[in-house]
Coordinates of N, CA and C in Angstrom, one line a residue:
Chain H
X24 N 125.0 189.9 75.0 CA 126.4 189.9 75.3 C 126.7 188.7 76.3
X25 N 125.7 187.9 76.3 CA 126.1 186.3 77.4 C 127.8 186.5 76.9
X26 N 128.1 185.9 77.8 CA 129.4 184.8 77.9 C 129.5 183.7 77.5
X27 N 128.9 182.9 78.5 CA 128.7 181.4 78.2 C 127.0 180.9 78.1
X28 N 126.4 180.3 76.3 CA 125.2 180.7 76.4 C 124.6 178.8 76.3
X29 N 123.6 178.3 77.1 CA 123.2 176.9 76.4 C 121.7 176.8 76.0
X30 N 121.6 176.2 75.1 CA 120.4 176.1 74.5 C 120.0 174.4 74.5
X31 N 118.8 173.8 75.2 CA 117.7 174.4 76.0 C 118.2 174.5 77.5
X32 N 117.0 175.5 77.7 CA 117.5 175.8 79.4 C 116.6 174.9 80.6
X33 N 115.3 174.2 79.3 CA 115.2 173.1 80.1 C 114.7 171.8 79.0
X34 N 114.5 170.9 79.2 CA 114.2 169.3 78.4 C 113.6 168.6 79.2
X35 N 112.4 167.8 78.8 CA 111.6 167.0 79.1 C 111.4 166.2 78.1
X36 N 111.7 164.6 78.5 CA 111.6 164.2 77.3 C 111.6 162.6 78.1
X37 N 111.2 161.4 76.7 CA 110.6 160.3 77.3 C 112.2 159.2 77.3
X38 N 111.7 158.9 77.8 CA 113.4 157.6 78.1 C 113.4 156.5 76.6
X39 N 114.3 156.7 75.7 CA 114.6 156.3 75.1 C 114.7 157.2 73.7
X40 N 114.9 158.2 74.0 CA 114.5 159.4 73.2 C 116.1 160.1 73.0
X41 N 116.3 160.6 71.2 CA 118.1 161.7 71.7 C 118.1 162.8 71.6
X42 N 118.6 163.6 72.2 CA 118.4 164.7 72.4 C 119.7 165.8 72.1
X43 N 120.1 166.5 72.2 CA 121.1 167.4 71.9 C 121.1 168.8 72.8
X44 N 122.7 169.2 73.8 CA 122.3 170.5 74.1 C 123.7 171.2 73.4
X45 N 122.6 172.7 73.6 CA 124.4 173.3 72.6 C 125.1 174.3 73.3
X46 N 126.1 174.6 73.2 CA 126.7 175.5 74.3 C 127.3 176.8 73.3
X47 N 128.0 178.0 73.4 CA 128.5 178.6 72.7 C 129.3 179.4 73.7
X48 N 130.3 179.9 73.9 CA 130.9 181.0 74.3 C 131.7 182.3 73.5
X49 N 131.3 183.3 73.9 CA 132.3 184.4 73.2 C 133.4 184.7 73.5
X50 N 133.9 184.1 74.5 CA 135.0 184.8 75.8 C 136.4 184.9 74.5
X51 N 136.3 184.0 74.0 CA 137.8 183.9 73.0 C 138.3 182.9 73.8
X52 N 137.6 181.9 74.6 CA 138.6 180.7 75.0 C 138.5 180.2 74.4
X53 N 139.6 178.7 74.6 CA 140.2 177.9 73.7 C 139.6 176.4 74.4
X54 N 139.2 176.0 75.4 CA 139.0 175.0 76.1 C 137.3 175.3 76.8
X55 N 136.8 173.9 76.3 CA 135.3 174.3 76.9 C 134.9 172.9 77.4
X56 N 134.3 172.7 78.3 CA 133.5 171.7 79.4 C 132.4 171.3 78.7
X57 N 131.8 170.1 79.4 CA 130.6 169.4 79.9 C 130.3 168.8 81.0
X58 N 129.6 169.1 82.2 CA 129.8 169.0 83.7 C 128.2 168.2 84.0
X59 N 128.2 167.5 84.5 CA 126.8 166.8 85.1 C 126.5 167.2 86.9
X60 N 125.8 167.5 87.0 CA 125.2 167.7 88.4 C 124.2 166.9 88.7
X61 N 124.0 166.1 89.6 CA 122.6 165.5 89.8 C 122.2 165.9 91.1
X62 N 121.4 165.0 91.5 CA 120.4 165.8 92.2 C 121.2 166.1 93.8
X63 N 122.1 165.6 94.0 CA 122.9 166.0 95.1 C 124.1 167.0 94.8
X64 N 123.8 167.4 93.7 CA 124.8 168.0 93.4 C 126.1 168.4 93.6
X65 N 126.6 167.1 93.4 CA 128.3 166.8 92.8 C 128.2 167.2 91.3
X66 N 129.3 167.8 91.0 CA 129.6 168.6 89.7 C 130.6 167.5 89.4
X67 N 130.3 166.7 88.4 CA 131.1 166.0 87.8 C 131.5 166.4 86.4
X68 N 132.7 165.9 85.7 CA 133.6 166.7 84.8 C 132.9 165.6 83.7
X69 N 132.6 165.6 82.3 CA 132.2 164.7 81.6 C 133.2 164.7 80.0
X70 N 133.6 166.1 79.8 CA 134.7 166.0 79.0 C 134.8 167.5 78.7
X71 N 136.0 167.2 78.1 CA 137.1 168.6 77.5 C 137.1 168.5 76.6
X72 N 137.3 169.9 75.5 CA 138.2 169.8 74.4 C 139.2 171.3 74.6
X73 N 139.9 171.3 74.3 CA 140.5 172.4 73.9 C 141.4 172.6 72.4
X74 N 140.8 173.7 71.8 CA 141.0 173.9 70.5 C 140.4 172.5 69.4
X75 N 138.9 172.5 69.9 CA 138.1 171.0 68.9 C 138.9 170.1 69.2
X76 N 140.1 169.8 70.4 CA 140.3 168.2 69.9 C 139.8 167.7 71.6
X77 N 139.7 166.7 71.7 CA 139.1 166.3 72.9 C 140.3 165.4 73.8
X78 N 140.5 166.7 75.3 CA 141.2 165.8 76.3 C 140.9 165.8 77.4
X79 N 139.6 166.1 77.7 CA 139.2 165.0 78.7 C 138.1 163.8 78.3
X80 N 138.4 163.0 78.5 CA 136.6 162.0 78.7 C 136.9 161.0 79.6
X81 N 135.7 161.6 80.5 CA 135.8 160.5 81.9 C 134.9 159.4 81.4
X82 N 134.6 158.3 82.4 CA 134.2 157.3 82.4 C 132.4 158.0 82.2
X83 N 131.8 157.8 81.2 CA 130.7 158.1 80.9 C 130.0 157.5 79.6
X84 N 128.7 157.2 80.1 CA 128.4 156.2 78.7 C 128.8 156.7 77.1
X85 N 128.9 155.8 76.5 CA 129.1 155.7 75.2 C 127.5 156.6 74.4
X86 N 126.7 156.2 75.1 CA 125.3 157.2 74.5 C 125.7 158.8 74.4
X87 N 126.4 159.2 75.1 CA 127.2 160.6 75.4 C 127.9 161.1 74.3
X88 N 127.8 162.0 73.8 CA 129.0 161.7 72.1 C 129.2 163.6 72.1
X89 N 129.9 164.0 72.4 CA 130.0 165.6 72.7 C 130.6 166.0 71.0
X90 N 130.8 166.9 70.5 CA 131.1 167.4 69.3 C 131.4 168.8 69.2
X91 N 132.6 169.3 69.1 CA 133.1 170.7 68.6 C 133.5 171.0 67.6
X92 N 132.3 172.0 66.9 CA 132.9 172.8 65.0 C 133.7 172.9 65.2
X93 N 133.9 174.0 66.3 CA 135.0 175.3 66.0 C 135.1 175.7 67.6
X94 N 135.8 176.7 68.0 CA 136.8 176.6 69.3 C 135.3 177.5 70.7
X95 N 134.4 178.1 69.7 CA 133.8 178.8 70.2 C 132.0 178.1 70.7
X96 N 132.5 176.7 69.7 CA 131.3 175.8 70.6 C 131.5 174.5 70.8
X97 N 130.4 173.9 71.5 CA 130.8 172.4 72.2 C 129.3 172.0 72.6
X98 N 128.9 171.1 71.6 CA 127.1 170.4 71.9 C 127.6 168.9 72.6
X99 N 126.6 168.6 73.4 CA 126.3 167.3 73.6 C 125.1 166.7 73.3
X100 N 125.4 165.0 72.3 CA 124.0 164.7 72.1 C 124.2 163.1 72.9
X101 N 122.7 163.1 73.2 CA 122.3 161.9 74.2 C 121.7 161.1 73.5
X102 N 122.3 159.7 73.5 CA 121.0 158.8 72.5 C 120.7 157.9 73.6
X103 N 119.3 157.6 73.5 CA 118.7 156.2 74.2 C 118.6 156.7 75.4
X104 N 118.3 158.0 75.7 CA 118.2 158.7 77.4 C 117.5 157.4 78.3
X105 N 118.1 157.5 79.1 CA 117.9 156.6 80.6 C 117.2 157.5 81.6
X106 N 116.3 156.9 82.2 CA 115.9 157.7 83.8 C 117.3 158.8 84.8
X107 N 118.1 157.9 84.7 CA 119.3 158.0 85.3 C 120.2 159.3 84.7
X108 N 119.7 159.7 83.3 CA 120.4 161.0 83.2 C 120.0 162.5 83.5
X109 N 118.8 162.1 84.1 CA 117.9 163.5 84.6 C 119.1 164.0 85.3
X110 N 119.4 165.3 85.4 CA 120.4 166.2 85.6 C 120.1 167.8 85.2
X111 N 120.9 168.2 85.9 CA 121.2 169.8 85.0 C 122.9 169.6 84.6
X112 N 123.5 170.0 83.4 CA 124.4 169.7 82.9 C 124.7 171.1 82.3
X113 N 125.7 171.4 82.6 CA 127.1 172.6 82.5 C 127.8 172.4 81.8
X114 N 128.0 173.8 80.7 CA 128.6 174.3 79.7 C 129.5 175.3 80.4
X115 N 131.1 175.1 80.2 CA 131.9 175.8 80.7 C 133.2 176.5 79.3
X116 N 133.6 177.3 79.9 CA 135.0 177.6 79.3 C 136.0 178.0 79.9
X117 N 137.1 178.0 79.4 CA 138.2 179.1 80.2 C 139.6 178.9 79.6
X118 N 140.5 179.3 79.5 CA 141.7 180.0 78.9 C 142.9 178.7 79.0
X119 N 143.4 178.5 78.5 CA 145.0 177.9 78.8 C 145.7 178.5 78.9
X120 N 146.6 178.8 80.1 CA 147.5 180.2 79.8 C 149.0 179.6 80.4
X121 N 149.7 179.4 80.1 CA 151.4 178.8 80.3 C 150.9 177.4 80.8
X122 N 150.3 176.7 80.3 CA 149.8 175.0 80.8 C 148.9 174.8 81.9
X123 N 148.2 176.2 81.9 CA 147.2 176.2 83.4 C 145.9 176.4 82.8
X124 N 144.9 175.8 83.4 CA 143.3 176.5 83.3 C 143.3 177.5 83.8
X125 N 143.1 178.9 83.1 CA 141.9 179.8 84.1 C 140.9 179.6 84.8
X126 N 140.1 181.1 84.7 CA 139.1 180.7 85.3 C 138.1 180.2 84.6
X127 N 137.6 179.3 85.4 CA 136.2 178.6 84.5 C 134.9 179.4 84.4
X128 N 134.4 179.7 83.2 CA 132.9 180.4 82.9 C 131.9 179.9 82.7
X129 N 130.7 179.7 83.5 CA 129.6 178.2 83.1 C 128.5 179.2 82.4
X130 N 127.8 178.8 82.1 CA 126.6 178.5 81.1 C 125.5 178.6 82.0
X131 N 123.9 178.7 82.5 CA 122.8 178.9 82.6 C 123.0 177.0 83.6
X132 N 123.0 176.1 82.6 CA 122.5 175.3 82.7 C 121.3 174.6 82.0
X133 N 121.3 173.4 81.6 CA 120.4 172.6 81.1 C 119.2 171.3 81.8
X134 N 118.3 172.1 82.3 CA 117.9 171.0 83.4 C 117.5 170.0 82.0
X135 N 117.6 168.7 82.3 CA 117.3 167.4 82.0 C 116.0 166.7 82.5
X136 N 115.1 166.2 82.5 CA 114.2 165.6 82.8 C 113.6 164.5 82.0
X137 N 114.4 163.2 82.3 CA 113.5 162.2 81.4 C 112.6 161.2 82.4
X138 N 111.5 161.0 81.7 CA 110.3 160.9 82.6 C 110.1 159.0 82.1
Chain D
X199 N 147.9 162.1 92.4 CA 146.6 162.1 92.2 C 146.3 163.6 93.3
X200 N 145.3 164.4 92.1 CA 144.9 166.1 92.9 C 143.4 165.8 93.2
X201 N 143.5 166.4 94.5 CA 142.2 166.4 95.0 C 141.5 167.9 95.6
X202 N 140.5 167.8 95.9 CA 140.3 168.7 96.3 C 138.9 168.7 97.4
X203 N 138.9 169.0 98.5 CA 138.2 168.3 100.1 C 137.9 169.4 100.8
X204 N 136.6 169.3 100.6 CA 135.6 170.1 101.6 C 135.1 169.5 102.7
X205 N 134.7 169.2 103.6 CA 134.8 168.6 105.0 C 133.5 169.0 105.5
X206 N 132.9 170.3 105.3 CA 131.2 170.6 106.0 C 130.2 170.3 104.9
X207 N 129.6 169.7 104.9 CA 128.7 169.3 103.8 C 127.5 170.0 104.2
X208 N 127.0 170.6 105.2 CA 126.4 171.7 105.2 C 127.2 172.8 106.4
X209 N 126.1 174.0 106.4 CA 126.7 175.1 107.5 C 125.4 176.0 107.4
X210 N 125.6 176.7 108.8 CA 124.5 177.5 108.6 C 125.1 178.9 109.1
X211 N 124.4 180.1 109.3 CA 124.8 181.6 110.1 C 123.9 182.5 109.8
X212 N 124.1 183.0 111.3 CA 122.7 184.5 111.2 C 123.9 185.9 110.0
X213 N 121.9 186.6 109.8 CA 122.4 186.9 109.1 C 123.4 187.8 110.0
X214 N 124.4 189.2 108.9 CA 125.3 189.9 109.5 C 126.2 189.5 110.2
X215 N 126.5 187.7 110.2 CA 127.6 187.3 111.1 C 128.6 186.8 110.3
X216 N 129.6 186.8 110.5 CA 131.0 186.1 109.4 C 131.2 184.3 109.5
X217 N 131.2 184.0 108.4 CA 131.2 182.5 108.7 C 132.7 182.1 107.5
X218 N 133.2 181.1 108.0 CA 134.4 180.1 107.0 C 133.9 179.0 107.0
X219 N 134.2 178.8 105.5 CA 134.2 178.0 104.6 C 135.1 177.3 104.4
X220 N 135.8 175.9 104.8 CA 137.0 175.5 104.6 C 136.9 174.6 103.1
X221 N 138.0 174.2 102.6 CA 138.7 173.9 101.8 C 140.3 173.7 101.7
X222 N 140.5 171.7 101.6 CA 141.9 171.6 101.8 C 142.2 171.1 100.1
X223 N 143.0 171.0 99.8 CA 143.5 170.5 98.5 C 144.8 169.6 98.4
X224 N 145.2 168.7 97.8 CA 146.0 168.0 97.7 C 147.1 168.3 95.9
X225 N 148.0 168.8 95.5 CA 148.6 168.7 94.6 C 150.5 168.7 95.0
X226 N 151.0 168.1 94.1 CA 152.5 168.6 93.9 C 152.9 169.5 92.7
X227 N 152.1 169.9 92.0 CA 152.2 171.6 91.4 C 152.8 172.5 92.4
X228 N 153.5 173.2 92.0 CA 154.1 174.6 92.8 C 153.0 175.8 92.0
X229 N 152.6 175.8 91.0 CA 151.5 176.9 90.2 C 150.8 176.5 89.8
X230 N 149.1 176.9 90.3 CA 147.9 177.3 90.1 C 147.5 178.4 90.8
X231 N 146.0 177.3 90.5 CA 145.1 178.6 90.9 C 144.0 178.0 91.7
X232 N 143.4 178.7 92.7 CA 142.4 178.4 93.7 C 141.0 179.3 93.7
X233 N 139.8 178.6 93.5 CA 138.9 179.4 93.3 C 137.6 179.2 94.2
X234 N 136.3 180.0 94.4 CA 135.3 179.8 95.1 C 134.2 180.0 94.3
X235 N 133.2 179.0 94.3 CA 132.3 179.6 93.3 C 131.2 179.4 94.2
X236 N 130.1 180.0 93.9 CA 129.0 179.6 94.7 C 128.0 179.9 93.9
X237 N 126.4 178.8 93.9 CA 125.5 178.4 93.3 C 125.0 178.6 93.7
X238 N 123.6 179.9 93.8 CA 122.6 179.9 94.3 C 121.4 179.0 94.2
X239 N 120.8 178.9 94.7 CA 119.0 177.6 94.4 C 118.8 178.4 92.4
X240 N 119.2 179.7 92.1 CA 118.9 179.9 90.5 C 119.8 178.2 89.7
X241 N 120.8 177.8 90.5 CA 122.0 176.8 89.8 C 122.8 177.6 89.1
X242 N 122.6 179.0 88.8 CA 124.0 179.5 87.9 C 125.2 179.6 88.8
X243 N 126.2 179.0 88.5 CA 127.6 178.6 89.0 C 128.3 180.4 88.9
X244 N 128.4 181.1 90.0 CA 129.5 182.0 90.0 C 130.8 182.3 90.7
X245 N 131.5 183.0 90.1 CA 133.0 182.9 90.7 C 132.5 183.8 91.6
X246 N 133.4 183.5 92.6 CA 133.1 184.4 94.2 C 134.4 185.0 94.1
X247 N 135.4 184.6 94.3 CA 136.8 185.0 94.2 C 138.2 183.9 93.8
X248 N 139.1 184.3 93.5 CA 140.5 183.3 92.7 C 141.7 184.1 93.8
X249 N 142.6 182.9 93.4 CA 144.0 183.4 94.5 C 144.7 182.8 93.2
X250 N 145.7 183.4 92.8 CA 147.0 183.1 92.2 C 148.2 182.2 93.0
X251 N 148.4 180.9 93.4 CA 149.4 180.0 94.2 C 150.5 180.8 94.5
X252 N 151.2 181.6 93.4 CA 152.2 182.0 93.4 C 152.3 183.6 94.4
X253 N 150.9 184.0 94.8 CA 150.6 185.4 95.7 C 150.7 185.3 96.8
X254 N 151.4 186.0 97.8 CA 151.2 185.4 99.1 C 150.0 186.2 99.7
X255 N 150.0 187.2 98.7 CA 148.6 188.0 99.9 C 147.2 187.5 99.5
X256 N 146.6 187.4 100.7 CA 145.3 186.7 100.2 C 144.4 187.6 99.5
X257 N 143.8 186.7 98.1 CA 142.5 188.1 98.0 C 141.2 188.8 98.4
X258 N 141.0 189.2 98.2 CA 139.5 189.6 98.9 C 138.8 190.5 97.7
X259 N 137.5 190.3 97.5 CA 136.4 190.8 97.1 C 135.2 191.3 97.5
X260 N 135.3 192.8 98.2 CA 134.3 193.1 99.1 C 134.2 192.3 100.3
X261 N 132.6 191.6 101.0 CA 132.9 191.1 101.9 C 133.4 189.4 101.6
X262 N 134.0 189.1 100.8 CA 134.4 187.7 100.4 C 136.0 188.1 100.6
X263 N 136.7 187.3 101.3 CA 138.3 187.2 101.4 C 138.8 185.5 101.7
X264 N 139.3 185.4 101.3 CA 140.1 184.1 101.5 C 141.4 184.1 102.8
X265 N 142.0 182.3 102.8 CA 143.0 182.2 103.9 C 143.9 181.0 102.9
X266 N 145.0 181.9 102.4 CA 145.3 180.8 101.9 C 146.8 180.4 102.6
X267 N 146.9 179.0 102.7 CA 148.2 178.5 103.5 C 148.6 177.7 102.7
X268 N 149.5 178.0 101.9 CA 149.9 177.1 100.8 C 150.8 175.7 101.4
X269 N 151.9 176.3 102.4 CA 152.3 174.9 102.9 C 151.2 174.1 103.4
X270 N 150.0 174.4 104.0 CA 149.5 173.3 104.6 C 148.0 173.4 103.6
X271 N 148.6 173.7 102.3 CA 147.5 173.3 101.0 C 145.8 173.5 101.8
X272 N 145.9 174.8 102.4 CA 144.6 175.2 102.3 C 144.0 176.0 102.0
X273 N 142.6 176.2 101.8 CA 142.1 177.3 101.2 C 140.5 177.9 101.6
X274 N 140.4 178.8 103.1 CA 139.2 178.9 103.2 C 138.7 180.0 102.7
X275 N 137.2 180.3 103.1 CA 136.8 181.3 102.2 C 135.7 182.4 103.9
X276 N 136.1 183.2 103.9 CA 135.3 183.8 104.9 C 134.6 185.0 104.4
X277 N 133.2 185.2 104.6 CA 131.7 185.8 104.0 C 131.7 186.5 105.8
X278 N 131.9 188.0 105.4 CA 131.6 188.8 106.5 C 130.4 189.9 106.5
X279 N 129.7 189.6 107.6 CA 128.5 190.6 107.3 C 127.6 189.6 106.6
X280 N 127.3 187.9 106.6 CA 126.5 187.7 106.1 C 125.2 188.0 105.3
X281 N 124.7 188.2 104.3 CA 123.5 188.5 104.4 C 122.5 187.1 103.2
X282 N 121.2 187.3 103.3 CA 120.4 186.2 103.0 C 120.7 185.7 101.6
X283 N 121.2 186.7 100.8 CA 121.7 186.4 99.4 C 123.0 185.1 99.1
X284 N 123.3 185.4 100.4 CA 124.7 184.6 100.3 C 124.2 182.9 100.3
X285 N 122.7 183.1 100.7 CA 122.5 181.3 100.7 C 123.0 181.1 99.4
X286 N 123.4 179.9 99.1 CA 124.2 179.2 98.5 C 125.0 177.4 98.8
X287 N 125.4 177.2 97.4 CA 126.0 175.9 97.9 C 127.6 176.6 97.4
X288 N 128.6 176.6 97.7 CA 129.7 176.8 97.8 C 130.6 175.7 97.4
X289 N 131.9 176.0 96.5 CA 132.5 175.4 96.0 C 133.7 175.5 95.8
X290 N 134.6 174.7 96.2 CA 136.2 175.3 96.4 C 136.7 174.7 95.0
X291 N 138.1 175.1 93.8 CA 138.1 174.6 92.9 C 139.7 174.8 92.7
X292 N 140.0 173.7 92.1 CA 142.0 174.1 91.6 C 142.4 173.7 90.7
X293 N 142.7 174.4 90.1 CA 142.9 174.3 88.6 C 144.6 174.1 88.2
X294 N 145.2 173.6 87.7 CA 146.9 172.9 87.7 C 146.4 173.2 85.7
X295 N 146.9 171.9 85.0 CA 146.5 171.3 84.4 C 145.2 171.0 83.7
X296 N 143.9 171.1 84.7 CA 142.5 170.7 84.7 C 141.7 171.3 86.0
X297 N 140.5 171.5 85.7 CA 140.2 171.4 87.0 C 139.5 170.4 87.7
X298 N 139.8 170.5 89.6 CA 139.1 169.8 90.1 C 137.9 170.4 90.8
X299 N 136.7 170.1 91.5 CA 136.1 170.9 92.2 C 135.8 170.0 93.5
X300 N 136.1 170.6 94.6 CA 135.0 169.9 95.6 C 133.9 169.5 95.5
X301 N 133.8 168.7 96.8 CA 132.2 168.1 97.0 C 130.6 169.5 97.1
X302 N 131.3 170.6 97.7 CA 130.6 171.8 97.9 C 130.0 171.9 99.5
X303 N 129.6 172.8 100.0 CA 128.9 173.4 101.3 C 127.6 173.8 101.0
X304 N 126.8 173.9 101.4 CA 125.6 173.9 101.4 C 125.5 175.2 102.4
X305 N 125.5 176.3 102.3 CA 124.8 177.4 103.4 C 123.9 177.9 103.4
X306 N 123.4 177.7 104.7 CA 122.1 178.9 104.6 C 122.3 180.3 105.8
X307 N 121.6 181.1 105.5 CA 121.8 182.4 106.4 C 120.7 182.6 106.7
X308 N 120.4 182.4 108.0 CA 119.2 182.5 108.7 C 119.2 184.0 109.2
X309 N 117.6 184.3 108.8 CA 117.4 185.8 109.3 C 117.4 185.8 110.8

């Protein structure tokens, strides 16, 4: 009965290598995240969609390519991993309700480790 | 442009003592929402407690209650009766449109 579930919960993997994480939520939201944390842990926003179409994307490499089937998932795949993306990276959701976010629901987390 | 500003980039308190957490925010929205989440060392991100903009009473969650002063767009978070669980990094959040999150607080509760 997760909420917000991501799969892997952790990656190790060699720099120049792609990888993919997957996110899923049950909640019945309509809007779901991708959040980077590094090692100082600033939670940066990396993109939105709500209802599969995508309205956020910050300034983030083009190797980044996020993808939503359907309203209840949201993967991110990495091509050409850099040193520089070692992170734990956050799978969120939460509601649109009269033009507002709810509250936001995260995911476990995905530590990152490229060596 | 919405922001959202935390000011103690760390804090510390014995345990069983009450400590605040500040948090200022910057928006021209009249409706949102204000939230606290806090991350323990596990990294799972949880909600601590939410304030509705439009509520004037502050909410509270057991020993977690907030101070919110909407004219002077602030929002702190006060942890009474600390105890060692509460270490955490802390995170003030406002949601309009999108959300933003602070930079976060860093606490620890010293026995």
């Amino acid at each position: 009965d997760t909420a917000v579930s991501q799969t892997p919960k952790y990656l190790v993997t060699q720099m120049g290598n792609d990888k993919s994480i997957k996110c899923e939520q049950n909640l019945g939201h309509d809007t779901m995240y991708w959040y980077k944390q590094d090692s100082k842990k600033f939670l940066k926003i990396m993109f939105s969609y709500n209802n599969k179409e995508l309205i956020i994307n910050e300034t983030v490499p083009n190797r980044f390519s996020p993808k939503s089937p359907d309203k209840a998932h949201l993967n991110l795949h990495i091509n050409s991993l850099e040193l520089g993306d070692s992170a734990v990276y956050f799978c969120a959701s939460s509601l649109r309700d009269r033009g507002y976010q709810e509250t936001q629901y995260f995911g476990p987390g995905t530590r990152l480790l490229v060596l | 442009a919405q922001t959202v500003t935390q000011s103690q980039p760390e804090m510390s308190v014995q345990e069983a003592e009450t400590v605040t957490l500040s948090c200022t925010y910057d928006t021209s929205e009249n409706n949102y929402y204000l939230f606290w989440y806090k991350q323990p060392p596990s990294r799972q991100m949880i909600l601590v407690i939410r304030q509705e903009a439009y509520k004037q009473q502050n909410a509270t969650e057991n020993r977690f209650s907030v101070n919110f002063q909407k004219a002077a767009k602030s929002f702190s978070l006060k942890i009474s009766d600390s105890q060692l669980g509460d270490t955490a990094m802390y995170f003030c959040a406002f949601t309009g449109n999108q959300f933003y999150f602070g930079t976060g607080t860093s606490l620890t509760v010293i026995p």
